[in-house]
CSV table of C-alpha atoms and ligand atoms in Angstrom, one decimal:
chain,number,residue,atom,x,y,z
A,1054,UNK,CA,-28.9,179.6,-126.5
A,1055,UNK,CA,-28.5,180.1,-122.8
A,1056,UNK,CA,-27.8,183.4,-121.0
A,1057,UNK,CA,-25.2,183.2,-118.2
A,1058,UNK,CA,-24.6,186.0,-115.7
A,1059,UNK,CA,-21.2,186.3,-114.0
A,1060,UNK,CA,-19.5,183.9,-116.4
A,1061,UNK,CA,-16.1,185.5,-116.0
A,1062,UNK,CA,-16.0,184.6,-112.3
A,1063,UNK,CA,-14.7,181.5,-110.7
A,1064,UNK,CA,-17.7,179.2,-111.0
A,1065,UNK,CA,-19.3,180.9,-114.0
A,1066,UNK,CA,-16.2,180.5,-116.1
A,1067,UNK,CA,-15.8,176.8,-115.1
A,1068,UNK,CA,-19.4,176.3,-116.0
A,1069,UNK,CA,-19.1,177.9,-119.5
A,1070,UNK,CA,-15.9,176.0,-120.3
A,1071,UNK,CA,-17.6,172.8,-119.2
A,1072,UNK,CA,-20.8,173.6,-121.1
A,1073,UNK,CA,-19.1,174.3,-124.4
A,1074,UNK,CA,-17.1,171.1,-124.0
A,1075,UNK,CA,-20.3,169.1,-123.7
A,1076,UNK,CA,-22.9,171.0,-125.8
A,1077,UNK,CA,-23.1,172.8,-129.2
A,1078,UNK,CA,-25.6,175.3,-127.7
A,1079,UNK,CA,-24.2,178.8,-127.6
A,1080,UNK,CA,-23.8,180.9,-124.4
A,1081,UNK,CA,-24.3,184.7,-123.9
A,1082,UNK,CA,-22.1,185.7,-121.0
A,1083,UNK,CA,-23.1,189.0,-119.2
A,1084,UNK,CA,-20.4,190.0,-116.8
A,1085,UNK,CA,-19.6,193.4,-115.3
A,1086,UNK,CA,-15.9,192.4,-114.8
A,1087,UNK,CA,-15.8,193.4,-111.2
A,1088,UNK,CA,-12.4,192.7,-109.4
A,1089,UNK,CA,-13.4,189.0,-109.4
A,1090,UNK,CA,-14.3,188.8,-113.1
A,1091,UNK,CA,-11.4,187.8,-115.3
A,1092,UNK,CA,-11.5,187.1,-119.1
A,1093,UNK,CA,-8.2,185.1,-118.7
A,1094,UNK,CA,-10.5,182.4,-117.2
A,1095,UNK,CA,-12.0,182.1,-120.6
A,1096,UNK,CA,-8.8,182.3,-122.7
A,1097,UNK,CA,-9.3,178.7,-123.9
A,1098,UNK,CA,-12.5,179.7,-125.7
A,1099,UNK,CA,-11.5,183.2,-126.9
A,1100,UNK,CA,-12.0,182.2,-130.5
A,1101,UNK,CA,-15.1,180.1,-130.0
A,1102,UNK,CA,-18.0,181.5,-131.9
A,1103,UNK,CA,-20.4,179.8,-129.5
A,1104,UNK,CA,-19.4,182.2,-126.7
A,1105,UNK,CA,-20.8,185.8,-126.8
A,1106,UNK,CA,-19.2,187.9,-124.1
A,1107,UNK,CA,-21.1,191.1,-123.1
A,1108,UNK,CA,-19.4,193.5,-120.7
A,1109,UNK,CA,-22.3,194.9,-118.6
A,1110,UNK,CA,-24.1,195.0,-115.3
A,1111,UNK,CA,-27.2,193.0,-114.4
A,1112,UNK,CA,-28.6,196.2,-113.0
A,1113,UNK,CA,-28.6,197.7,-116.5
A,1114,UNK,CA,-32.3,196.9,-117.3
A,1115,UNK,CA,-32.1,198.3,-120.8
A,1116,UNK,CA,-29.1,196.2,-121.6
A,1117,UNK,CA,-30.6,193.0,-120.2
A,1118,UNK,CA,-33.9,193.7,-122.1
A,1119,UNK,CA,-32.0,194.1,-125.3
A,1120,UNK,CA,-29.9,190.9,-124.8
A,1121,UNK,CA,-33.0,188.8,-124.0
A,1122,UNK,CA,-34.8,190.2,-127.1
A,1123,UNK,CA,-31.7,189.7,-129.4
A,1124,UNK,CA,-30.6,186.3,-128.3
A,1125,UNK,CA,-34.0,184.7,-127.2
A,1126,UNK,CA,-32.4,182.4,-124.6
A,1127,UNK,CA,-34.2,179.2,-123.4
A,1128,UNK,CA,-32.7,179.7,-120.0
A,1129,UNK,CA,-31.0,182.3,-117.7
A,1130,UNK,CA,-28.4,180.9,-115.4
A,1131,UNK,CA,-27.7,183.5,-112.7
A,1132,UNK,CA,-24.2,183.2,-111.2
A,1133,UNK,CA,-23.3,187.0,-111.0
A,1134,UNK,CA,-22.8,188.1,-107.4
A,1135,UNK,CA,-20.5,189.7,-104.9
A,1136,UNK,CA,-19.3,186.5,-103.3
A,1137,UNK,CA,-16.7,187.1,-100.6
A,1138,UNK,CA,-17.9,187.1,-96.9
A,1139,UNK,CA,-14.9,189.2,-95.7
A,1140,UNK,CA,-15.5,191.9,-98.3
A,1141,UNK,CA,-19.2,192.0,-97.3
A,1142,UNK,CA,-18.1,192.7,-93.7
A,1143,UNK,CA,-15.9,195.7,-94.8
A,1144,UNK,CA,-18.4,197.0,-97.4
A,1145,UNK,CA,-21.9,195.5,-97.6
A,1146,UNK,CA,-23.4,198.1,-100.0
A,1147,UNK,CA,-22.0,196.4,-103.2
A,1148,UNK,CA,-23.7,193.2,-102.0
A,1149,UNK,CA,-27.1,194.8,-101.8
A,1150,UNK,CA,-26.5,196.5,-105.1
A,1151,UNK,CA,-25.6,193.3,-107.1
A,1152,UNK,CA,-27.1,190.4,-105.1
A,1153,UNK,CA,-30.4,192.0,-104.2
A,1154,UNK,CA,-31.1,194.9,-106.6
A,1155,UNK,CA,-29.3,193.2,-109.5
A,1156,UNK,CA,-31.2,189.9,-109.1
A,1157,UNK,CA,-34.5,191.9,-108.9
A,1158,UNK,CA,-33.7,193.7,-112.2
A,1159,UNK,CA,-32.7,190.5,-113.8
A,1160,UNK,CA,-36.0,188.8,-112.6
A,1161,UNK,CA,-38.0,191.8,-113.9
A,1162,UNK,CA,-36.4,191.7,-117.3
A,1163,UNK,CA,-36.7,187.9,-117.5
A,1164,UNK,CA,-40.4,188.0,-116.5
A,1165,UNK,CA,-41.1,190.6,-119.2
A,1166,UNK,CA,-39.3,188.5,-121.8
A,1167,UNK,CA,-40.8,185.2,-120.7
A,1168,UNK,CA,-44.3,186.7,-121.0
A,1169,UNK,CA,-43.7,187.3,-124.7
A,1170,UNK,CA,-42.8,183.6,-125.4
A,1171,UNK,CA,-45.2,181.2,-127.1
A,1172,UNK,CA,-46.9,178.7,-124.8
A,1173,UNK,CA,-44.4,175.8,-125.6
A,1174,UNK,CA,-41.3,177.9,-125.1
A,1175,UNK,CA,-42.8,179.6,-122.0
A,1176,UNK,CA,-43.3,176.2,-120.3
A,1177,UNK,CA,-39.8,175.0,-121.2
A,1178,UNK,CA,-38.0,178.3,-120.1
A,1179,UNK,CA,-36.0,178.1,-116.9
A,1180,UNK,CA,-34.5,180.8,-114.6
A,1181,UNK,CA,-31.7,179.0,-112.6
A,1182,UNK,CA,-30.6,180.9,-109.6
A,1183,UNK,CA,-27.2,179.9,-108.2
A,1184,UNK,CA,-27.4,180.4,-104.4
A,1185,UNK,CA,-25.4,179.1,-101.5
A,1186,UNK,CA,-25.6,177.0,-98.4
A,1187,UNK,CA,-24.7,180.0,-96.3
A,1188,UNK,CA,-28.3,181.2,-96.3
A,1189,UNK,CA,-29.0,178.5,-93.8
A,1190,UNK,CA,-26.7,179.9,-91.2
A,1191,UNK,CA,-24.3,177.9,-89.0
A,1192,UNK,CA,-24.6,174.4,-87.6
A,1193,UNK,CA,-23.4,173.0,-84.3
A,1194,UNK,CA,-21.1,169.9,-84.3
A,1195,UNK,CA,-23.9,167.4,-83.9
A,1196,UNK,CA,-26.6,169.1,-86.0
A,1197,UNK,CA,-27.8,167.2,-89.2
A,1198,UNK,CA,-26.6,168.8,-92.4
A,1199,UNK,CA,-28.7,171.5,-94.2
A,1200,UNK,CA,-31.6,170.1,-96.2
A,1201,UNK,CA,-33.9,171.9,-98.6
A,1202,UNK,CA,-36.3,172.5,-95.8
A,1203,UNK,CA,-33.8,174.0,-93.3
A,1204,UNK,CA,-35.0,177.4,-92.1
A,1205,UNK,CA,-33.1,180.4,-93.4
A,1206,UNK,CA,-30.8,182.1,-90.9
A,1207,UNK,CA,-28.1,184.1,-92.8
A,1208,UNK,CA,-25.4,185.6,-90.6
A,1209,UNK,CA,-23.2,187.8,-92.8
A,1210,UNK,CA,-24.2,190.7,-95.1
A,1211,UNK,CA,-23.2,188.4,-98.0
A,1212,UNK,CA,-25.5,185.5,-96.9
A,1213,UNK,CA,-28.3,187.9,-96.1
A,1214,UNK,CA,-28.1,189.4,-99.5
A,1215,UNK,CA,-28.1,186.0,-101.1
A,1216,UNK,CA,-31.1,185.0,-98.9
A,1217,UNK,CA,-33.0,188.1,-100.1
A,1218,UNK,CA,-32.3,187.2,-103.7
A,1219,UNK,CA,-33.6,183.6,-103.0
A,1220,UNK,CA,-36.8,185.0,-101.6
A,1221,UNK,CA,-37.3,187.2,-104.7
A,1222,UNK,CA,-36.8,184.2,-107.0
A,1223,UNK,CA,-39.2,182.1,-104.9
A,1224,UNK,CA,-41.8,184.9,-105.1
A,1225,UNK,CA,-41.5,185.2,-108.9
A,1226,UNK,CA,-42.3,181.6,-109.2
A,1227,UNK,CA,-45.2,181.7,-106.7
A,1228,UNK,CA,-46.7,184.9,-108.0
A,1229,UNK,CA,-46.0,185.0,-111.7
A,1230,UNK,CA,-45.4,181.3,-112.4
A,1231,UNK,CA,-41.8,182.0,-113.7
A,1232,UNK,CA,-40.2,178.6,-114.0
A,1233,UNK,CA,-37.4,179.0,-111.5
A,1234,UNK,CA,-34.8,176.6,-110.1
A,1235,UNK,CA,-32.6,177.5,-107.1
A,1236,UNK,CA,-29.5,175.6,-106.1
A,1237,UNK,CA,-27.7,175.8,-102.7
A,1238,UNK,CA,-24.1,174.7,-103.0
A,1239,UNK,CA,-21.4,174.2,-100.4
A,1240,UNK,CA,-17.9,175.7,-100.7
A,1241,UNK,CA,-16.3,175.2,-104.1
A,1242,UNK,CA,-12.7,174.9,-105.0
A,1243,UNK,CA,-10.7,174.3,-108.2
A,1244,UNK,CA,-9.1,176.1,-111.2
A,1245,UNK,CA,-9.6,179.9,-111.6
A,1246,UNK,CA,-10.6,180.4,-107.9
A,1247,UNK,CA,-9.8,184.0,-106.9
A,1248,UNK,CA,-7.0,184.0,-104.3
A,1249,UNK,CA,-9.1,186.0,-101.7
A,1250,UNK,CA,-10.8,182.6,-100.8
A,1251,UNK,CA,-9.1,180.2,-98.4
A,1252,UNK,CA,-7.8,177.4,-100.7
A,1253,UNK,CA,-6.2,179.6,-103.5
A,1254,UNK,CA,-5.0,182.1,-100.9
A,1255,UNK,CA,-3.2,179.3,-99.0
A,1256,UNK,CA,-1.6,177.9,-102.1
A,1257,UNK,CA,-0.4,181.3,-103.4
A,1258,UNK,CA,0.8,182.5,-100.0
A,1259,UNK,CA,2.6,179.2,-99.3
A,1260,UNK,CA,4.5,179.4,-102.6
A,1261,UNK,CA,5.4,183.0,-102.0
A,1262,UNK,CA,6.9,182.2,-98.6
A,1263,UNK,CA,4.2,184.3,-96.9
A,1264,UNK,CA,2.2,183.6,-93.7
A,1265,UNK,CA,-0.8,181.2,-94.0
A,1266,UNK,CA,-3.6,183.1,-92.1
A,1267,UNK,CA,-6.0,180.9,-90.2
A,1268,UNK,CA,-8.9,182.8,-88.6
A,1269,UNK,CA,-9.2,182.0,-84.9
A,1270,UNK,CA,-8.4,178.4,-84.0
A,1271,UNK,CA,-9.1,176.9,-87.4
A,1272,UNK,CA,-11.8,174.5,-86.1
A,1273,UNK,CA,-14.6,175.9,-88.4
A,1274,UNK,CA,-15.9,173.3,-90.8
A,1275,UNK,CA,-16.8,173.7,-94.5
A,1276,UNK,CA,-18.1,171.1,-96.8
A,1277,UNK,CA,-15.9,171.2,-100.0
A,1278,UNK,CA,-17.0,170.4,-103.5
A,1279,UNK,CA,-14.8,170.4,-106.6
A,1280,UNK,CA,-16.1,173.1,-109.0
A,1281,UNK,CA,-16.5,170.7,-111.9
A,1282,UNK,CA,-19.0,168.7,-109.8
A,1283,UNK,CA,-20.9,171.9,-109.1
A,1284,UNK,CA,-21.1,172.5,-112.8
A,1285,UNK,CA,-22.5,169.0,-113.6
A,1286,UNK,CA,-25.1,169.4,-110.8
A,1287,UNK,CA,-26.2,172.7,-112.3
A,1288,UNK,CA,-26.5,171.1,-115.8
A,1289,UNK,CA,-28.5,168.3,-114.3
A,1290,UNK,CA,-30.9,170.6,-112.4
A,1291,UNK,CA,-31.4,172.7,-115.5
A,1292,UNK,CA,-32.2,169.6,-117.5
A,1293,UNK,CA,-34.5,167.8,-115.1
A,1294,UNK,CA,-35.3,170.0,-112.0
A,1295,UNK,CA,-38.9,170.7,-111.1
A,1296,UNK,CA,-39.8,174.4,-111.6
A,1297,UNK,CA,-40.2,176.2,-108.2
A,1298,UNK,CA,-38.0,173.6,-106.5
A,1299,UNK,CA,-34.7,174.1,-104.6
A,1300,UNK,CA,-31.8,171.7,-104.7
A,1301,UNK,CA,-28.8,171.3,-102.3
A,1302,UNK,CA,-25.5,170.5,-103.9
A,1303,UNK,CA,-22.6,169.1,-101.8
A,1304,UNK,CA,-20.0,166.4,-101.7
A,1305,UNK,CA,-20.1,165.1,-98.2
A,1306,UNK,CA,-16.6,166.4,-97.6
A,1307,UNK,CA,-16.7,168.2,-94.2
A,1308,UNK,CA,-13.2,169.4,-93.2
A,1309,UNK,CA,-12.0,171.8,-90.6
A,1310,UNK,CA,-10.0,174.8,-92.0
A,1311,UNK,CA,-6.9,173.5,-90.3
A,1312,UNK,CA,-7.3,170.1,-92.0
A,1313,UNK,CA,-7.7,171.8,-95.3
A,1314,UNK,CA,-4.6,174.0,-94.8
A,1315,UNK,CA,-2.5,171.0,-93.6
A,1316,UNK,CA,-3.5,169.0,-96.6
A,1317,UNK,CA,-2.5,171.8,-99.0
A,1318,UNK,CA,0.9,172.1,-97.2
A,1319,UNK,CA,1.5,168.4,-97.4
A,1320,UNK,CA,0.7,168.3,-101.1
A,1321,UNK,CA,3.1,171.2,-101.7
A,1322,UNK,CA,5.8,169.5,-99.6
A,1323,UNK,CA,5.4,166.5,-102.0
A,1324,UNK,CA,5.0,168.4,-105.3
A,1325,UNK,CA,7.3,171.4,-104.8
A,1326,UNK,CA,9.4,170.8,-101.6
A,1327,UNK,CA,11.1,173.7,-99.9
A,1328,UNK,CA,14.8,173.6,-99.4
A,1329,UNK,CA,14.3,173.5,-95.7
A,1330,UNK,CA,11.2,172.7,-93.5
A,1331,UNK,CA,7.6,172.2,-94.3
A,1332,UNK,CA,5.0,174.7,-95.7
A,1333,UNK,CA,3.2,174.0,-92.4
A,1334,UNK,CA,5.8,176.2,-90.7
A,1335,UNK,CA,4.2,179.2,-92.4
A,1336,UNK,CA,0.8,178.7,-90.6
A,1337,UNK,CA,-0.2,181.7,-88.4
A,1338,UNK,CA,-3.4,182.0,-86.4
A,1339,UNK,CA,-4.9,185.5,-86.9
A,1340,UNK,CA,-7.9,187.5,-85.6
A,1341,UNK,CA,-11.1,185.7,-86.2
A,1342,UNK,CA,-13.8,186.7,-88.8
A,1343,UNK,CA,-16.6,188.7,-87.0
A,1344,UNK,CA,-19.7,186.5,-86.8
A,1345,UNK,CA,-17.7,183.5,-88.2
A,1346,UNK,CA,-20.1,180.6,-89.0
A,1347,UNK,CA,-18.9,177.5,-87.2
A,1348,UNK,CA,-20.0,174.8,-89.6
A,1349,UNK,CA,-21.7,174.3,-92.9
A,1350,UNK,CA,-22.7,170.8,-94.2
A,1351,UNK,CA,-25.0,169.9,-97.1
A,1352,UNK,CA,-27.4,167.0,-97.3
A,1353,UNK,CA,-27.5,166.4,-101.1
A,1354,UNK,CA,-29.8,163.4,-101.1
A,1355,UNK,CA,-32.6,165.1,-102.9
A,1356,UNK,CA,-30.4,165.8,-105.9
A,1357,UNK,CA,-28.9,162.3,-105.8
A,1358,UNK,CA,-32.3,160.5,-105.5
A,1359,UNK,CA,-34.5,162.6,-107.8
A,1360,UNK,CA,-32.0,163.6,-110.5
A,1361,UNK,CA,-29.3,160.9,-110.1
A,1362,UNK,CA,-26.4,163.3,-109.6
A,1363,UNK,CA,-23.3,162.3,-107.7
A,1364,UNK,CA,-20.0,164.1,-107.3
A,1365,UNK,CA,-17.0,162.5,-109.2
A,1366,UNK,CA,-14.2,163.9,-107.0
A,1367,UNK,CA,-13.4,163.1,-103.4
A,1368,UNK,CA,-11.7,165.9,-101.4
A,1369,UNK,CA,-8.3,164.1,-101.8
A,1370,UNK,CA,-8.6,163.8,-105.6
A,1371,UNK,CA,-10.0,167.3,-106.1
A,1372,UNK,CA,-7.5,169.1,-103.9
A,1373,UNK,CA,-4.6,167.3,-105.6
A,1374,UNK,CA,-5.9,168.4,-109.0
A,1375,UNK,CA,-6.3,172.0,-107.7
A,1376,UNK,CA,-2.8,172.3,-106.3
A,1377,UNK,CA,-1.4,170.8,-109.5
A,1378,UNK,CA,-3.5,173.4,-111.5
A,1379,UNK,CA,-2.0,176.3,-109.6
A,1380,UNK,CA,1.5,174.9,-109.9
A,1381,UNK,CA,1.0,174.7,-113.7
A,1382,UNK,CA,-0.7,178.2,-114.1
A,1383,UNK,CA,1.6,180.7,-112.5
A,1384,UNK,CA,0.8,183.3,-115.2
A,1385,UNK,CA,-2.9,183.3,-114.3
A,1386,UNK,CA,-2.1,183.8,-110.6
A,1387,UNK,CA,0.5,186.5,-111.2
A,1388,UNK,CA,-1.9,188.5,-113.3
A,1389,UNK,CA,-4.6,188.3,-110.6
A,1390,UNK,CA,-2.1,189.2,-107.8
A,1391,UNK,CA,-0.9,192.2,-109.6
A,1392,UNK,CA,-4.2,194.0,-109.7
A,1393,UNK,CA,-6.8,195.3,-107.2
A,1394,UNK,CA,-6.0,192.2,-105.1
A,1395,UNK,CA,-3.1,194.1,-103.5
A,1396,UNK,CA,-5.4,196.7,-102.0
A,1397,UNK,CA,-7.6,193.9,-100.6
A,1398,UNK,CA,-4.7,192.1,-98.9
A,1399,UNK,CA,-3.5,195.3,-97.3
A,1400,UNK,CA,-7.0,196.1,-96.0
A,1401,UNK,CA,-7.8,192.6,-94.7
A,1402,UNK,CA,-4.5,191.2,-93.5
A,1403,UNK,CA,-2.2,194.1,-92.5
B,2985,NAD,P1,-16.9,185.3,-108.2
B,2985,NAD,O1,-16.9,186.4,-107.2
B,2985,NAD,O2,-15.7,184.5,-108.5
B,2985,NAD,O3,-17.5,185.8,-109.6
B,2985,NAD,C1,-18.7,186.6,-109.6
B,2985,NAD,C2,-18.8,187.1,-111.1
B,2985,NAD,O4,-19.9,188.0,-111.1
B,2985,NAD,C3,-17.6,188.0,-111.5
B,2985,NAD,O5,-17.2,187.6,-112.8
B,2985,NAD,C4,-18.1,189.4,-111.5
B,2985,NAD,O6,-17.5,190.2,-112.5
B,2985,NAD,C5,-19.6,189.2,-111.9
B,2985,NAD,N1,-20.4,190.2,-111.4
B,2985,NAD,C6,-20.4,190.8,-110.1
B,2985,NAD,N2,-21.4,191.8,-110.1
B,2985,NAD,C7,-22.0,191.8,-111.3
B,2985,NAD,C8,-23.0,192.6,-111.8
B,2985,NAD,N3,-23.6,193.6,-111.1
B,2985,NAD,N4,-23.4,192.4,-113.1
B,2985,NAD,C9,-22.7,191.4,-113.9
B,2985,NAD,N5,-21.7,190.7,-113.4
B,2985,NAD,C10,-21.4,190.9,-112.1
B,2985,NAD,O7,-18.0,184.3,-107.6
B,2985,NAD,P2,-18.1,182.7,-107.6
B,2985,NAD,O8,-17.4,182.1,-106.5
B,2985,NAD,O9,-17.9,182.2,-109.0
B,2985,NAD,O10,-19.7,182.5,-107.3
B,2985,NAD,C11,-20.7,182.5,-108.3
B,2985,NAD,C12,-22.0,182.3,-107.7
B,2985,NAD,O11,-22.1,181.1,-107.0
B,2985,NAD,C13,-22.4,183.4,-106.7
B,2985,NAD,O12,-23.8,183.7,-106.9
B,2985,NAD,C14,-22.2,182.7,-105.4
B,2985,NAD,O13,-23.0,183.3,-104.4
B,2985,NAD,C15,-22.5,181.3,-105.6
B,2985,NAD,N6,-21.8,180.3,-104.8
B,2985,NAD,C16,-20.4,180.3,-104.7
B,2985,NAD,C17,-19.8,179.3,-104.0
B,2985,NAD,C18,-18.3,179.3,-103.8
B,2985,NAD,O14,-17.8,178.5,-103.0
B,2985,NAD,N7,-17.5,180.2,-104.5
B,2985,NAD,C19,-20.5,178.3,-103.4
B,2985,NAD,C20,-21.9,178.3,-103.5
B,2985,NAD,C21,-22.5,179.3,-104.3
B,2986,DAU,O1,-20.5,177.9,-98.5
B,2986,DAU,C1,-20.5,178.5,-99.7
B,2986,DAU,C2,-19.8,179.8,-99.7
B,2986,DAU,O2,-18.4,179.4,-99.6
B,2986,DAU,C3,-20.0,180.7,-100.9
B,2986,DAU,O3,-21.4,181.1,-100.8
B,2986,DAU,C4,-19.1,181.9,-100.8
B,2986,DAU,O4,-19.3,182.7,-102.0
B,2986,DAU,C5,-17.7,181.4,-100.7
B,2986,DAU,O5,-16.8,182.6,-100.6
B,2986,DAU,C6,-17.5,180.5,-99.5
B,2986,DAU,O6,-17.6,181.2,-98.3
B,2986,DAU,P1,-16.6,181.0,-97.0
B,2986,DAU,O7,-16.6,182.2,-96.2
B,2986,DAU,O8,-16.9,179.7,-96.4
B,2986,DAU,O9,-15.2,180.8,-97.9
B,2986,DAU,P2,-13.7,181.4,-97.6
B,2986,DAU,O10,-12.8,180.7,-98.6
B,2986,DAU,O11,-13.7,182.9,-97.5
B,2986,DAU,O12,-13.4,180.8,-96.1
B,2986,DAU,C7,-13.4,179.4,-95.9
B,2986,DAU,C8,-13.1,179.3,-94.4
B,2986,DAU,O13,-11.7,179.6,-94.2
B,2986,DAU,C9,-13.9,180.1,-93.5
B,2986,DAU,O14,-14.2,179.4,-92.3
B,2986,DAU,C10,-13.0,181.3,-93.2
B,2986,DAU,C11,-11.6,180.7,-93.2
B,2986,DAU,N1,-10.5,181.6,-93.7
B,2986,DAU,C12,-10.7,182.3,-94.8
B,2986,DAU,C13,-9.7,183.1,-95.3
B,2986,DAU,C14,-9.9,183.9,-96.6
B,2986,DAU,C15,-9.3,181.7,-92.9
B,2986,DAU,O15,-9.2,181.0,-91.9
B,2986,DAU,N2,-8.4,182.5,-93.4
B,2986,DAU,C16,-8.5,183.2,-94.5
B,2986,DAU,O16,-7.6,184.0,-94.8
């Protein structure tokens, strides 16, 4: 049994679907169902007895204690977070509450549970913390990519809250010996990606005939990884990572935002052409994100060399699959767009 937090979100749901396709081992999924949590992401496993969904908050210490006692997991995989940089600029408090306080509560509950385990289970137990490359700050054009030893320099309330949670995880290993693993992944994309983030936002706005908002000049660089590759990397780190270590995960796919948006428009022009013109005609440059990080890039050689992980998808193959998935899953997008999302779009883009 493993315990996953945030398993109704974008990456957590992809991870659980992938896990149950590869393993017989059951999953307890603790998720608060914030605006970003969506049980429709897990519709394909709704009758699967190996998936135990629990609606609750990682800050609820009594609930987490009870789940650990009841299910006796061999690992906790911590995905739950507030994850959107722009929302952290409008309202940082929720980011402190979940990413910092919530991770602290989860660590405390896990430490108490872990201390009750017999020696063998205790040494095999893992707490895997899913972090981000954003904790390393922003690179200039000619800087080498982030490695595991790059100094922390978070620039947004989101990345600062993730950095704080990373430090707590590190301290729990160093002080108490809790067998932790921390991963730092670059930008993910793929199925079930909430359309507040660049790639699904562009796909959904393009198809709705709306503007495609590019912050500033669109020259910022992100290093894109198809979500299924992130999931295989996490499985590999859980299986063979060294307790206390950190692992960078990335696909060597640096692209400017403008390149990404052009690629999506070109794919839509091919797969669902408009009656006149190109989707590129909908591109609009809008006010830049405050404190916008210029470039992220991941050096994933440690994971490749030590644990033999490599991504399967190139950006071209992954983005084609992603656009095709959104074209085939209108009902999923429509359900998401009809909810709280409308308030967010009004706040951020009007
Ligand atoms: P997401 O916003 O899509 O999903 C987050 C999930 O966590 C949601 O299901 C939400 O309901 C749940 N959640 C939020 N607060 C909670 C709480 N207090 N208790 C229980 N559940 C709660 O996020 P995502 O994009 O899937 O990211 C997952 C993790 O991966 C995050 O920790 C994020 O920092 C990290 N990460 C994301 C990316 C990316 O590109 N999306 C890249 C690297 C790392
Ligand atoms: O690097 C990993 C991080 O990637 C994760 O830790 C975060 O959880 C995840 O949200 C993502 O952060 P970004 O800020 O890089 O992702 P986002 O999709 O919000 O933006 C990608 C780039 O596109 C960024 O440079 C801002 C730009 N952008 C974004 C939006 C939503 C636009 O130009 N227009 C937009 O409307």
